[in-house]
Amino acid sequence: MAPGVEVELEIGPVAHGGHCVARYEGRVVFVRLALPGERALVRITEARPGSFCRGEAIEIRAADPRRVAAPCSHFRPGGCGGCDFQHAAADLQRDLKATVIAEQLRRLAGLDLTVPVEPLPGGEFGWRSRVRWALDQDGRIGPRGVRSHRVVPISERQPCLIADPALTAAVDVLDVPDRVRRAAPRPPRASRSRRDGRSGRPGSRPAALPEVVLARAADGAVTPTWPGPGAPESPVVTEHAAGRDFSVAADGFWQPHEAAADVLAEAVAQALAGVELTGRVAWDLYGGVGLFAEVLAVAVGPDGTVVCVESDDRAATLAVANLVGHLGAVVRAGDVREVLADLDPEVAAVVLDPPRSGAGPAVCAELAARRPDVIVYVACDPAALARDTAALAAGGYALTGLRAFDTFPQTHHVECVARFTPVPG
Ligand SMILES: C[S@@+](CC[C@H](N)C(=O)[O-])C[C@H]1O[C@@H](n2cnc3c(N)ncnc32)[C@H](O)[C@@H]1O
């Protein structure tokens, strides 16, 4: 097996990461652009000796009936790396994600559980109100190619179909600051002729490309920011969720799907329901600008206390401003693991929304040791959720509620809201 070789494969189950598993002469091949049960001609794109291979379906010889024609011109073999499932009908995409969640929970947490993945309002395209795209040496702006640093150029003629059209329109009129132009790397001559974005010299790394964050806020305006050395502080924009406005840095964290913050806030509120929290203490860990702290503040009421913990100073500062109306809300800037050691141990409810890597066993053990009545875990990675589910189980907490949401249609990404409660005794 070597890159470029073409083989016909029976496509097996979907795996975490947006591909399906197939086998060829005993080797595992992770295949993009195929669906479970299909037969496809697959071009090998990566083959490391003694390890798995990667490949892309270039011709489907027996198709799943729920296969559809991908509408985006960038979605093709060797194309954009932003989407994984445009070739599947929306309900099939959600079934694939549900399969991955169930498989991760079974493999990493020993749980036999399936949940439907719920669609979000607004349809499957044009949902993305925030993107982080790269700028290449030729002035092209867009997401990266699949498993490459190459920029997939976005324009109104060839838009990114999952992005809000306002973001694509903004690309065509973007001013690149001089600071960014000057910092843009010049590739070594050997790599200039290559169109795949990889360096010409084997083993050498391509220079990092500058990136632009485009945020379309609740008022519809698009704010571009160019993070990097020497960048000025980004503007603050206003987003809307949970029935109110939030101040967010234009390049800071906010759910990219325009409906997601609201849907997740509601799911968190639902997961907390049934636990009497009035006047008690609740924590919002990995709290960002305070979205779930708002939900907790409503749950504990004016006599309760909410502690929001966030490591990003800018987000923590904005959380203070966002939560100013809740007298019992406190924001602690810092790493969750360090701040936890310093918090009053008495807590009734914990919401945590960690980054992709998850909270990890130490934080989970610490949370379980505090014996809150309920832990609500918002997870953007089902594998991390499954690992942390096992860690919470070891601390005496059972998974007693789980919902999943298609917050990233056309991609393999999915968001879960899991509820954990103490195992009696
Ligand atoms: C997935 S975002 C969630 C933000 C917020 N809950 C929301 O929904 O808008 C994760 C947040 O955790 C913060 N974070 C990452 N690692 C952290 C850590 N070790 N301690 C505290 N905060 C952390 C990030 O800065 C980011 O704001």
GROMACS .gro file of C-alpha atoms and ligand atoms in nm:
model
  452
    1MET     CA    1   0.000   0.000   0.000
    2ALA     CA    2   0.127   0.345  -0.090
    3PRO     CA    3  -0.026   0.687  -0.153
    4GLY     CA    4  -0.185   0.697  -0.497
    5VAL     CA    5  -0.273   0.325  -0.509
    6GLU     CA    6  -0.640   0.263  -0.593
    7VAL     CA    7  -0.825  -0.035  -0.446
    8GLU     CA    8  -1.189  -0.144  -0.436
    9LEU     CA    9  -1.308  -0.179  -0.076
   10GLU     CA   10  -1.616  -0.286   0.116
   11ILE     CA   11  -1.680   0.004   0.350
   12GLY     CA   12  -1.734  -0.087   0.715
   13PRO     CA   13  -1.869   0.111   1.011
   14VAL     CA   14  -1.831   0.482   1.071
   15ALA     CA   15  -1.550   0.577   1.310
   16HIS     CA   16  -1.487   0.885   1.521
   17GLY     CA   17  -1.330   1.156   1.303
   18GLY     CA   18  -1.549   1.162   0.992
   19HIS     CA   19  -1.440   0.849   0.813
   20CYS     CA   20  -1.541   0.484   0.782
   21VAL     CA   21  -1.333   0.178   0.852
   22ALA     CA   22  -1.241  -0.065   0.574
   23ARG     CA   23  -0.981  -0.341   0.548
   24TYR     CA   24  -0.741  -0.431   0.274
   25GLU     CA   25  -0.509  -0.729   0.303
   26GLY     CA   26  -0.543  -0.717   0.682
   27ARG     CA   27  -0.471  -0.347   0.712
   28VAL     CA   28  -0.717  -0.093   0.843
   29VAL     CA   29  -0.802   0.186   0.598
   30PHE     CA   30  -0.983   0.498   0.723
   31VAL     CA   31  -1.189   0.608   0.424
   32ARG     CA   32  -1.335   0.955   0.373
   33LEU     CA   33  -1.629   1.030   0.145
   34ALA     CA   34  -1.777   0.681   0.176
   35LEU     CA   35  -2.066   0.542   0.383
   36PRO     CA   36  -2.102   0.221   0.582
   37GLY     CA   37  -2.210  -0.070   0.362
   38GLU     CA   38  -2.098   0.091   0.036
   39ARG     CA   39  -1.849  -0.053  -0.211
   40ALA     CA   40  -1.607   0.207  -0.340
   41LEU     CA   41  -1.291   0.261  -0.534
   42VAL     CA   42  -1.058   0.416  -0.279
   43ARG     CA   43  -0.742   0.611  -0.348
   44ILE     CA   44  -0.487   0.569  -0.070
   45THR     CA   45  -0.368   0.907   0.059
   46GLU     CA   46  -0.148   0.801   0.351
   47ALA     CA   47   0.019   0.469   0.427
   48ARG     CA   48   0.263   0.441   0.714
   49PRO     CA   49   0.448   0.111   0.736
   50GLY     CA   50   0.300  -0.116   1.001
   51SER     CA   51   0.015   0.122   1.073
   52PHE     CA   52  -0.329   0.207   0.937
   53CYS     CA   53  -0.381   0.377   0.603
   54ARG     CA   54  -0.600   0.664   0.498
   55GLY     CA   55  -0.789   0.692   0.174
   56GLU     CA   56  -1.069   0.873  -0.007
   57ALA     CA   57  -1.353   0.720  -0.206
   58ILE     CA   58  -1.314   0.839  -0.564
   59GLU     CA   59  -1.588   0.627  -0.721
   60ILE     CA   60  -1.890   0.466  -0.552
   61ARG     CA   61  -1.969   0.125  -0.698
   62ALA     CA   62  -2.255   0.031  -0.465
   63ALA     CA   63  -2.416   0.331  -0.298
   64ASP     CA   64  -2.615   0.371   0.024
   65PRO     CA   65  -2.970   0.484  -0.068
   66ARG     CA   66  -2.930   0.784   0.161
   67ARG     CA   67  -2.620   0.908  -0.028
   68VAL     CA   68  -2.677   1.254  -0.179
   69ALA     CA   69  -2.482   1.471  -0.421
   70ALA     CA   70  -2.268   1.711  -0.218
   71PRO     CA   71  -2.374   2.065  -0.305
   72CYS     CA   72  -2.041   2.235  -0.225
   73SER     CA   73  -1.776   2.265  -0.498
   74HIS     CA   74  -1.502   2.233  -0.234
   75PHE     CA   75  -1.629   1.896  -0.105
   76ARG     CA   76  -1.443   1.635  -0.311
   77PRO     CA   77  -1.138   1.407  -0.291
   78GLY     CA   78  -0.839   1.617  -0.192
   79GLY     CA   79  -1.072   1.913  -0.133
   80CYS     CA   80  -1.177   2.108   0.176
   81GLY     CA   81  -1.115   1.955   0.518
   82GLY     CA   82  -1.398   2.147   0.685
   83CYS     CA   83  -1.687   1.909   0.607
   84ASP     CA   84  -1.700   1.530   0.635
   85PHE     CA   85  -2.055   1.421   0.556
   86GLN     CA   86  -2.197   1.634   0.273
   87HIS     CA   87  -2.247   1.312   0.076
   88ALA     CA   88  -2.501   1.185   0.333
   89ALA     CA   89  -2.862   1.294   0.381
   90ALA     CA   90  -2.908   1.499   0.699
   91ASP     CA   91  -3.086   1.219   0.889
   92LEU     CA   92  -2.809   0.975   0.794
   93GLN     CA   93  -2.544   1.224   0.915
   94ARG     CA   94  -2.717   1.233   1.252
   95ASP     CA   95  -2.742   0.853   1.261
   96LEU     CA   96  -2.367   0.831   1.193
   97LYS     CA   97  -2.296   1.068   1.481
   98ALA     CA   98  -2.530   0.873   1.710
   99THR     CA   99  -2.339   0.556   1.620
  100VAL     CA  100  -2.007   0.721   1.709
  101ILE     CA  101  -2.140   0.844   2.046
  102ALA     CA  102  -2.275   0.498   2.131
  103GLU     CA  103  -1.950   0.333   2.024
  104GLN     CA  104  -1.733   0.569   2.231
  105LEU     CA  105  -1.951   0.520   2.539
  106ARG     CA  106  -1.940   0.145   2.496
  107ARG     CA  107  -1.566   0.125   2.433
  108LEU     CA  108  -1.440   0.384   2.684
  109ALA     CA  109  -1.710   0.386   2.953
  110GLY     CA  110  -1.857   0.035   2.925
  111LEU     CA  111  -2.210   0.174   2.872
  112ASP     CA  112  -2.466   0.034   2.634
  113LEU     CA  113  -2.661   0.345   2.540
  114THR     CA  114  -2.791   0.505   2.221
  115VAL     CA  115  -2.926   0.857   2.187
  116PRO     CA  116  -3.075   1.026   1.883
  117VAL     CA  117  -2.885   1.329   1.758
  118GLU     CA  118  -3.131   1.617   1.750
  119PRO     CA  119  -3.129   1.869   1.464
  120LEU     CA  120  -3.095   2.239   1.540
  121PRO     CA  121  -3.324   2.505   1.395
  122GLY     CA  122  -3.207   2.679   1.079
  123GLY     CA  123  -3.127   2.395   0.839
  124GLU     CA  124  -2.807   2.218   0.745
  125PHE     CA  125  -2.628   2.495   0.554
  126GLY     CA  126  -2.532   2.856   0.627
  127TRP     CA  127  -2.542   2.787   1.002
  128ARG     CA  128  -2.187   2.886   1.090
  129SER     CA  129  -2.165   3.238   1.230
  130ARG     CA  130  -1.796   3.215   1.326
  131VAL     CA  131  -1.506   3.083   1.119
  132ARG     CA  132  -1.130   3.081   1.156
  133TRP     CA  133  -0.979   3.079   0.808
  134ALA     CA  134  -0.620   3.106   0.685
  135LEU     CA  135  -0.454   3.347   0.444
  136ASP     CA  136  -0.201   3.205   0.201
  137GLN     CA  137   0.093   3.362   0.019
  138ASP     CA  138  -0.126   3.429  -0.283
  139GLY     CA  139  -0.377   3.627  -0.078
  140ARG     CA  140  -0.640   3.351  -0.082
  141ILE     CA  141  -0.855   3.308   0.230
  142GLY     CA  142  -1.045   3.002   0.343
  143PRO     CA  143  -1.043   2.682   0.545
  144ARG     CA  144  -0.761   2.426   0.511
  145GLY     CA  145  -0.765   2.143   0.267
  146VAL     CA  146  -0.817   1.794   0.401
  147ARG     CA  147  -0.514   1.691   0.609
  148SER     CA  148  -0.314   1.974   0.458
  149HIS     CA  149  -0.217   2.335   0.521
  150ARG     CA  150  -0.333   2.440   0.175
  151VAL     CA  151  -0.594   2.715   0.179
  152VAL     CA  152  -0.925   2.637   0.008
  153PRO     CA  153  -1.010   2.977  -0.141
  154ILE     CA  154  -1.356   3.106  -0.051
  155SER     CA  155  -1.533   3.365  -0.264
  156GLU     CA  156  -1.890   3.456  -0.351
  157ARG     CA  157  -1.848   3.250  -0.668
  158GLN     CA  158  -1.728   2.948  -0.470
  159PRO     CA  159  -1.867   3.001  -0.119
  160CYS     CA  160  -1.833   2.788   0.191
  161LEU     CA  161  -2.186   2.651   0.215
  162ILE     CA  162  -2.187   2.588   0.589
  163ALA     CA  163  -2.080   2.947   0.662
  164ASP     CA  164  -2.331   3.227   0.691
  165PRO     CA  165  -2.330   3.394   0.346
  166ALA     CA  166  -2.233   3.720   0.519
  167LEU     CA  167  -1.896   3.563   0.609
  168THR     CA  168  -1.826   3.466   0.247
  169ALA     CA  169  -1.928   3.815   0.134
  170ALA     CA  170  -1.688   3.963   0.391
  171VAL     CA  171  -1.392   3.769   0.246
  172ASP     CA  172  -1.428   3.942  -0.089
  173VAL     CA  173  -1.384   4.286   0.069
  174LEU     CA  174  -1.138   4.204   0.349
  175ASP     CA  175  -0.850   4.442   0.414
  176VAL     CA  176  -0.544   4.248   0.524
  177PRO     CA  177  -0.356   4.463   0.778
  178ASP     CA  178   0.008   4.543   0.688
  179ARG     CA  179   0.118   4.371   1.011
  180VAL     CA  180  -0.037   4.047   0.882
  181ARG     CA  181   0.096   4.084   0.527
  182ARG     CA  182   0.447   4.139   0.659
  183ALA     CA  183   0.422   3.834   0.886
  184ALA     CA  184   0.296   3.605   0.609
  185PRO     CA  185   0.564   3.344   0.541
  186ARG     CA  186   0.730   3.316   0.203
  187PRO     CA  187   0.758   2.948   0.115
  188PRO     CA  188   1.090   2.799  -0.001
  189ARG     CA  189   1.107   2.793  -0.382
  190ALA     CA  190   1.068   2.414  -0.401
  191SER     CA  191   0.724   2.425  -0.240
  192ARG     CA  192   0.582   2.714  -0.443
  193SER     CA  193   0.493   2.495  -0.735
  194ARG     CA  194   0.310   2.243  -0.516
  195ARG     CA  195  -0.062   2.302  -0.480
  196ASP     CA  196  -0.119   2.064  -0.186
  197GLY     CA  197   0.018   2.303   0.076
  198ARG     CA  198   0.282   2.059   0.196
  199SER     CA  199   0.643   2.160   0.202
  200GLY     CA  200   0.869   2.059  -0.084
  201ARG     CA  201   1.137   1.913   0.142
  202PRO     CA  202   1.050   1.579   0.303
  203GLY     CA  203   1.011   1.615   0.679
  204SER     CA  204   1.005   1.995   0.678
  205ARG     CA  205   0.705   2.173   0.826
  206PRO     CA  206   0.516   2.436   0.629
  207ALA     CA  207   0.536   2.781   0.786
  208ALA     CA  208   0.225   2.880   0.985
  209LEU     CA  209  -0.018   3.088   0.784
  210PRO     CA  210  -0.186   3.395   0.931
  211GLU     CA  211  -0.549   3.344   1.024
  212VAL     CA  212  -0.858   3.561   1.027
  213VAL     CA  213  -1.155   3.512   1.256
  214LEU     CA  214  -1.483   3.627   1.106
  215ALA     CA  215  -1.767   3.666   1.353
  216ARG     CA  216  -2.122   3.745   1.248
  217ALA     CA  217  -2.283   3.870   1.565
  218ALA     CA  218  -2.650   3.884   1.664
  219ASP     CA  219  -2.699   4.220   1.487
  220GLY     CA  220  -2.582   4.066   1.155
  221ALA     CA  221  -2.259   4.268   1.133
  222VAL     CA  222  -1.941   4.077   1.047
  223THR     CA  223  -1.629   4.161   1.249
  224PRO     CA  224  -1.292   4.038   1.116
  225THR     CA  225  -0.997   3.999   1.354
  226TRP     CA  226  -0.643   3.890   1.276
  227PRO     CA  227  -0.499   3.725   1.587
  228GLY     CA  228  -0.123   3.697   1.620
  229PRO     CA  229   0.180   3.884   1.750
  230GLY     CA  230   0.120   4.258   1.767
  231ALA     CA  231  -0.256   4.223   1.720
  232PRO     CA  232  -0.466   4.488   1.890
  233GLU     CA  233  -0.732   4.371   2.133
  234SER     CA  234  -1.027   4.246   1.931
  235PRO     CA  235  -1.358   4.433   1.945
  236VAL     CA  236  -1.641   4.315   2.165
  237VAL     CA  237  -1.953   4.196   1.984
  238THR     CA  238  -2.297   4.113   2.117
  239GLU     CA  239  -2.444   3.764   2.095
  240HIS     CA  240  -2.787   3.655   2.209
  241ALA     CA  241  -2.885   3.336   2.394
  242ALA     CA  242  -3.085   3.222   2.697
  243GLY     CA  243  -3.314   3.522   2.655
  244ARG     CA  244  -3.046   3.789   2.689
  245ASP     CA  245  -2.739   3.949   2.532
  246PHE     CA  246  -2.378   3.850   2.601
  247SER     CA  247  -2.064   4.053   2.532
  248VAL     CA  248  -1.808   3.831   2.356
  249ALA     CA  249  -1.465   3.906   2.211
  250ALA     CA  250  -1.495   3.891   1.831
  251ASP     CA  251  -1.216   3.629   1.829
  252GLY     CA  252  -1.316   3.463   2.158
  253PHE     CA  253  -1.518   3.148   2.217
  254TRP     CA  254  -1.886   3.144   2.129
  255GLN     CA  255  -2.074   2.850   1.982
  256PRO     CA  256  -2.023   2.867   1.602
  257HIS     CA  257  -2.374   2.747   1.515
  258GLU     CA  258  -2.603   3.046   1.544
  259ALA     CA  259  -2.868   2.845   1.731
  260ALA     CA  260  -2.635   2.633   1.945
  261ALA     CA  261  -2.581   2.859   2.247
  262ASP     CA  262  -2.954   2.890   2.297
  263VAL     CA  263  -3.027   2.519   2.244
  264LEU     CA  264  -2.746   2.410   2.477
  265ALA     CA  265  -2.850   2.660   2.746
  266GLU     CA  266  -3.199   2.514   2.734
  267ALA     CA  267  -3.064   2.157   2.749
  268VAL     CA  268  -2.851   2.247   3.052
  269ALA     CA  269  -3.155   2.402   3.224
  270GLN     CA  270  -3.351   2.085   3.150
  271ALA     CA  271  -3.071   1.867   3.292
  272LEU     CA  272  -3.072   2.072   3.614
  273ALA     CA  273  -3.450   2.054   3.650
  274GLY     CA  274  -3.569   1.832   3.932
  275VAL     CA  275  -3.280   1.929   4.160
  276GLU     CA  276  -3.376   2.191   4.418
  277LEU     CA  277  -3.109   2.459   4.376
  278THR     CA  278  -3.275   2.768   4.519
  279GLY     CA  279  -3.034   2.956   4.746
  280ARG     CA  280  -2.754   2.703   4.693
  281VAL     CA  281  -2.408   2.706   4.531
  282ALA     CA  282  -2.340   2.612   4.166
  283TRP     CA  283  -2.026   2.612   3.954
  284ASP     CA  284  -1.989   2.686   3.584
  285LEU     CA  285  -1.649   2.538   3.490
  286TYR     CA  286  -1.481   2.629   3.160
  287GLY     CA  287  -1.739   2.904   3.167
  288GLY     CA  288  -1.634   3.130   2.877
  289VAL     CA  289  -1.827   3.456   2.897
  290GLY     CA  290  -2.085   3.308   3.134
  291LEU     CA  291  -2.350   3.141   2.916
  292PHE     CA  292  -2.420   2.852   3.153
  293ALA     CA  293  -2.350   3.070   3.460
  294GLU     CA  294  -2.659   3.263   3.348
  295VAL     CA  295  -2.863   2.940   3.349
  296LEU     CA  296  -2.726   2.849   3.692
  297ALA     CA  297  -2.791   3.198   3.829
  298VAL     CA  298  -3.156   3.164   3.734
  299ALA     CA  299  -3.167   2.816   3.895
  300VAL     CA  300  -3.013   2.923   4.228
  301GLY     CA  301  -3.205   3.251   4.240
  302PRO     CA  302  -3.105   3.580   4.408
  303ASP     CA  303  -2.996   3.412   4.731
  304GLY     CA  304  -2.775   3.154   4.564
  305THR     CA  305  -2.413   3.168   4.449
  306VAL     CA  306  -2.263   3.088   4.109
  307VAL     CA  307  -1.888   3.053   4.056
  308CYS     CA  308  -1.779   3.078   3.694
  309VAL     CA  309  -1.424   2.951   3.627
  310GLU     CA  310  -1.249   3.045   3.302
  311SER     CA  311  -0.879   3.044   3.210
  312ASP     CA  312  -0.891   3.305   2.934
  313ASP     CA  313  -0.848   3.647   3.096
  314ARG     CA  314  -1.045   3.833   2.831
  315ALA     CA  315  -1.339   3.592   2.851
  316ALA     CA  316  -1.330   3.604   3.232
  317THR     CA  317  -1.340   3.985   3.226
  318LEU     CA  318  -1.635   3.979   2.989
  319ALA     CA  319  -1.806   3.717   3.210
  320VAL     CA  320  -1.783   3.962   3.502
  321ALA     CA  321  -1.961   4.224   3.291
  322ASN     CA  322  -2.217   3.975   3.160
  323LEU     CA  323  -2.305   3.849   3.509
  324VAL     CA  324  -2.318   4.188   3.679
  325GLY     CA  325  -2.696   4.160   3.719
  326HIS     CA  326  -2.660   3.849   3.935
  327LEU     CA  327  -2.539   3.958   4.278
  328GLY     CA  328  -2.440   3.606   4.378
  329ALA     CA  329  -2.224   3.545   4.071
  330VAL     CA  330  -1.845   3.534   4.105
  331VAL     CA  331  -1.593   3.487   3.824
  332ARG     CA  332  -1.259   3.320   3.892
  333ALA     CA  333  -0.997   3.358   3.620
  334GLY     CA  334  -0.766   3.058   3.609
  335ASP     CA  335  -0.719   2.693   3.534
  336VAL     CA  336  -1.010   2.482   3.660
  337ARG     CA  337  -0.776   2.237   3.829
  338GLU     CA  338  -0.603   2.508   4.029
  339VAL     CA  339  -0.914   2.711   4.110
  340LEU     CA  340  -1.103   2.400   4.227
  341ALA     CA  341  -0.852   2.344   4.505
  342ASP     CA  342  -0.934   2.691   4.633
  343LEU     CA  343  -1.315   2.677   4.622
  344ASP     CA  344  -1.545   2.619   4.915
  345PRO     CA  345  -1.618   2.244   4.888
  346GLU     CA  346  -1.995   2.281   4.935
  347VAL     CA  347  -2.158   2.275   4.590
  348ALA     CA  348  -2.502   2.159   4.477
  349ALA     CA  349  -2.466   2.164   4.097
  350VAL     CA  350  -2.174   2.170   3.857
  351VAL     CA  351  -2.190   2.250   3.486
  352LEU     CA  352  -1.871   2.186   3.294
  353ASP     CA  353  -1.802   2.255   2.927
  354PRO     CA  354  -1.436   2.168   2.874
  355PRO     CA  355  -1.242   2.197   2.549
  356ARG     CA  356  -1.207   1.901   2.312
  357SER     CA  357  -0.956   1.720   2.534
  358GLY     CA  358  -1.215   1.687   2.812
  359ALA     CA  359  -1.185   1.760   3.184
  360GLY     CA  360  -0.959   1.463   3.257
  361PRO     CA  361  -0.953   1.214   3.543
  362ALA     CA  362  -0.811   1.452   3.806
  363VAL     CA  363  -1.084   1.713   3.762
  364CYS     CA  364  -1.354   1.443   3.743
  365ALA     CA  365  -1.229   1.280   4.064
  366GLU     CA  366  -1.222   1.618   4.236
  367LEU     CA  367  -1.579   1.698   4.127
  368ALA     CA  368  -1.709   1.359   4.238
  369ALA     CA  369  -1.537   1.406   4.576
  370ARG     CA  370  -1.744   1.724   4.634
  371ARG     CA  371  -2.068   1.521   4.603
  372PRO     CA  372  -2.284   1.774   4.415
  373ASP     CA  373  -2.647   1.669   4.360
  374VAL     CA  374  -2.599   1.694   3.986
  375ILE     CA  375  -2.317   1.733   3.733
  376VAL     CA  376  -2.407   1.852   3.383
  377TYR     CA  377  -2.134   1.791   3.127
  378VAL     CA  378  -2.147   1.974   2.791
  379ALA     CA  379  -1.915   1.787   2.557
  380CYS     CA  380  -1.790   1.867   2.208
  381ASP     CA  381  -1.602   1.539   2.178
  382PRO     CA  382  -1.778   1.207   2.243
  383ALA     CA  383  -1.449   1.028   2.315
  384ALA     CA  384  -1.356   1.281   2.585
  385LEU     CA  385  -1.708   1.257   2.726
  386ALA     CA  386  -1.681   0.877   2.737
  387ARG     CA  387  -1.341   0.887   2.911
  388ASP     CA  388  -1.471   1.140   3.166
  389THR     CA  389  -1.790   0.934   3.212
  390ALA     CA  390  -1.568   0.645   3.321
  391ALA     CA  391  -1.378   0.877   3.557
  392LEU     CA  392  -1.700   1.010   3.710
  393ALA     CA  393  -1.832   0.654   3.744
  394ALA     CA  394  -1.518   0.564   3.938
  395GLY     CA  395  -1.608   0.853   4.171
  396GLY     CA  396  -1.962   0.724   4.226
  397TYR     CA  397  -2.157   0.918   3.959
  398ALA     CA  398  -2.389   0.755   3.707
  399LEU     CA  399  -2.490   0.889   3.368
  400THR     CA  400  -2.862   0.947   3.416
  401GLY     CA  401  -2.943   1.165   3.116
  402LEU     CA  402  -2.795   1.223   2.775
  403ARG     CA  403  -2.894   1.437   2.479
  404ALA     CA  404  -2.698   1.498   2.160
  405PHE     CA  405  -2.729   1.786   1.916
  406ASP     CA  406  -2.623   1.832   1.556
  407THR     CA  407  -2.448   2.161   1.625
  408PHE     CA  408  -2.211   2.111   1.330
  409PRO     CA  409  -2.410   1.980   1.030
  410GLN     CA  410  -2.203   1.839   0.739
  411THR     CA  411  -1.909   1.775   0.974
  412HIS     CA  412  -1.845   1.482   1.207
  413HIS     CA  413  -1.866   1.708   1.511
  414VAL     CA  414  -2.150   1.676   1.759
  415GLU     CA  415  -2.232   1.823   2.099
  416CYS     CA  416  -2.365   1.621   2.394
  417VAL     CA  417  -2.526   1.731   2.719
  418ALA     CA  418  -2.485   1.459   2.982
  419ARG     CA  419  -2.635   1.452   3.329
  420PHE     CA  420  -2.464   1.269   3.615
  421THR     CA  421  -2.608   1.204   3.958
  422PRO     CA  422  -2.462   1.028   4.263
  423VAL     CA  423  -2.511   0.656   4.277
  424PRO     CA  424  -2.715   0.594   4.595
  425GLY     CA  425  -2.510   0.452   4.878
  426LIG     C1  426  -1.596   2.489   2.493
  426LIG     S1  427  -1.558   2.648   2.559
  426LIG     C2  428  -1.704   2.675   2.654
  426LIG     C3  429  -1.733   2.815   2.694
  426LIG     C4  430  -1.871   2.842   2.749
  426LIG     N1  431  -1.918   2.739   2.838
  426LIG     C5  432  -1.971   2.865   2.638
  426LIG     O1  433  -2.050   2.774   2.609
  426LIG     O2  434  -1.970   2.971   2.576
  426LIG     C6  435  -1.436   2.606   2.675
  426LIG     C7  436  -1.385   2.722   2.757
  426LIG     O3  437  -1.294   2.670   2.853
  426LIG     C8  438  -1.182   2.756   2.865
  426LIG     N2  439  -1.075   2.670   2.917
  426LIG     C9  440  -0.998   2.582   2.848
  426LIG     N3  441  -0.917   2.515   2.931
  426LIG    C10  442  -0.943   2.562   3.057
  426LIG    C11  443  -0.893   2.529   3.186
  426LIG     N4  444  -0.799   2.436   3.202
  426LIG     N5  445  -0.944   2.595   3.291
  426LIG    C12  446  -1.039   2.690   3.276
  426LIG     N6  447  -1.092   2.722   3.155
  426LIG    C13  448  -1.044   2.659   3.047
  426LIG    C14  449  -1.163   2.812   2.726
  426LIG     O4  450  -1.095   2.936   2.730
  426LIG    C15  451  -1.306   2.826   2.679
  426LIG     O5  452  -1.360   2.952   2.708
   0.00000   0.00000   0.00000
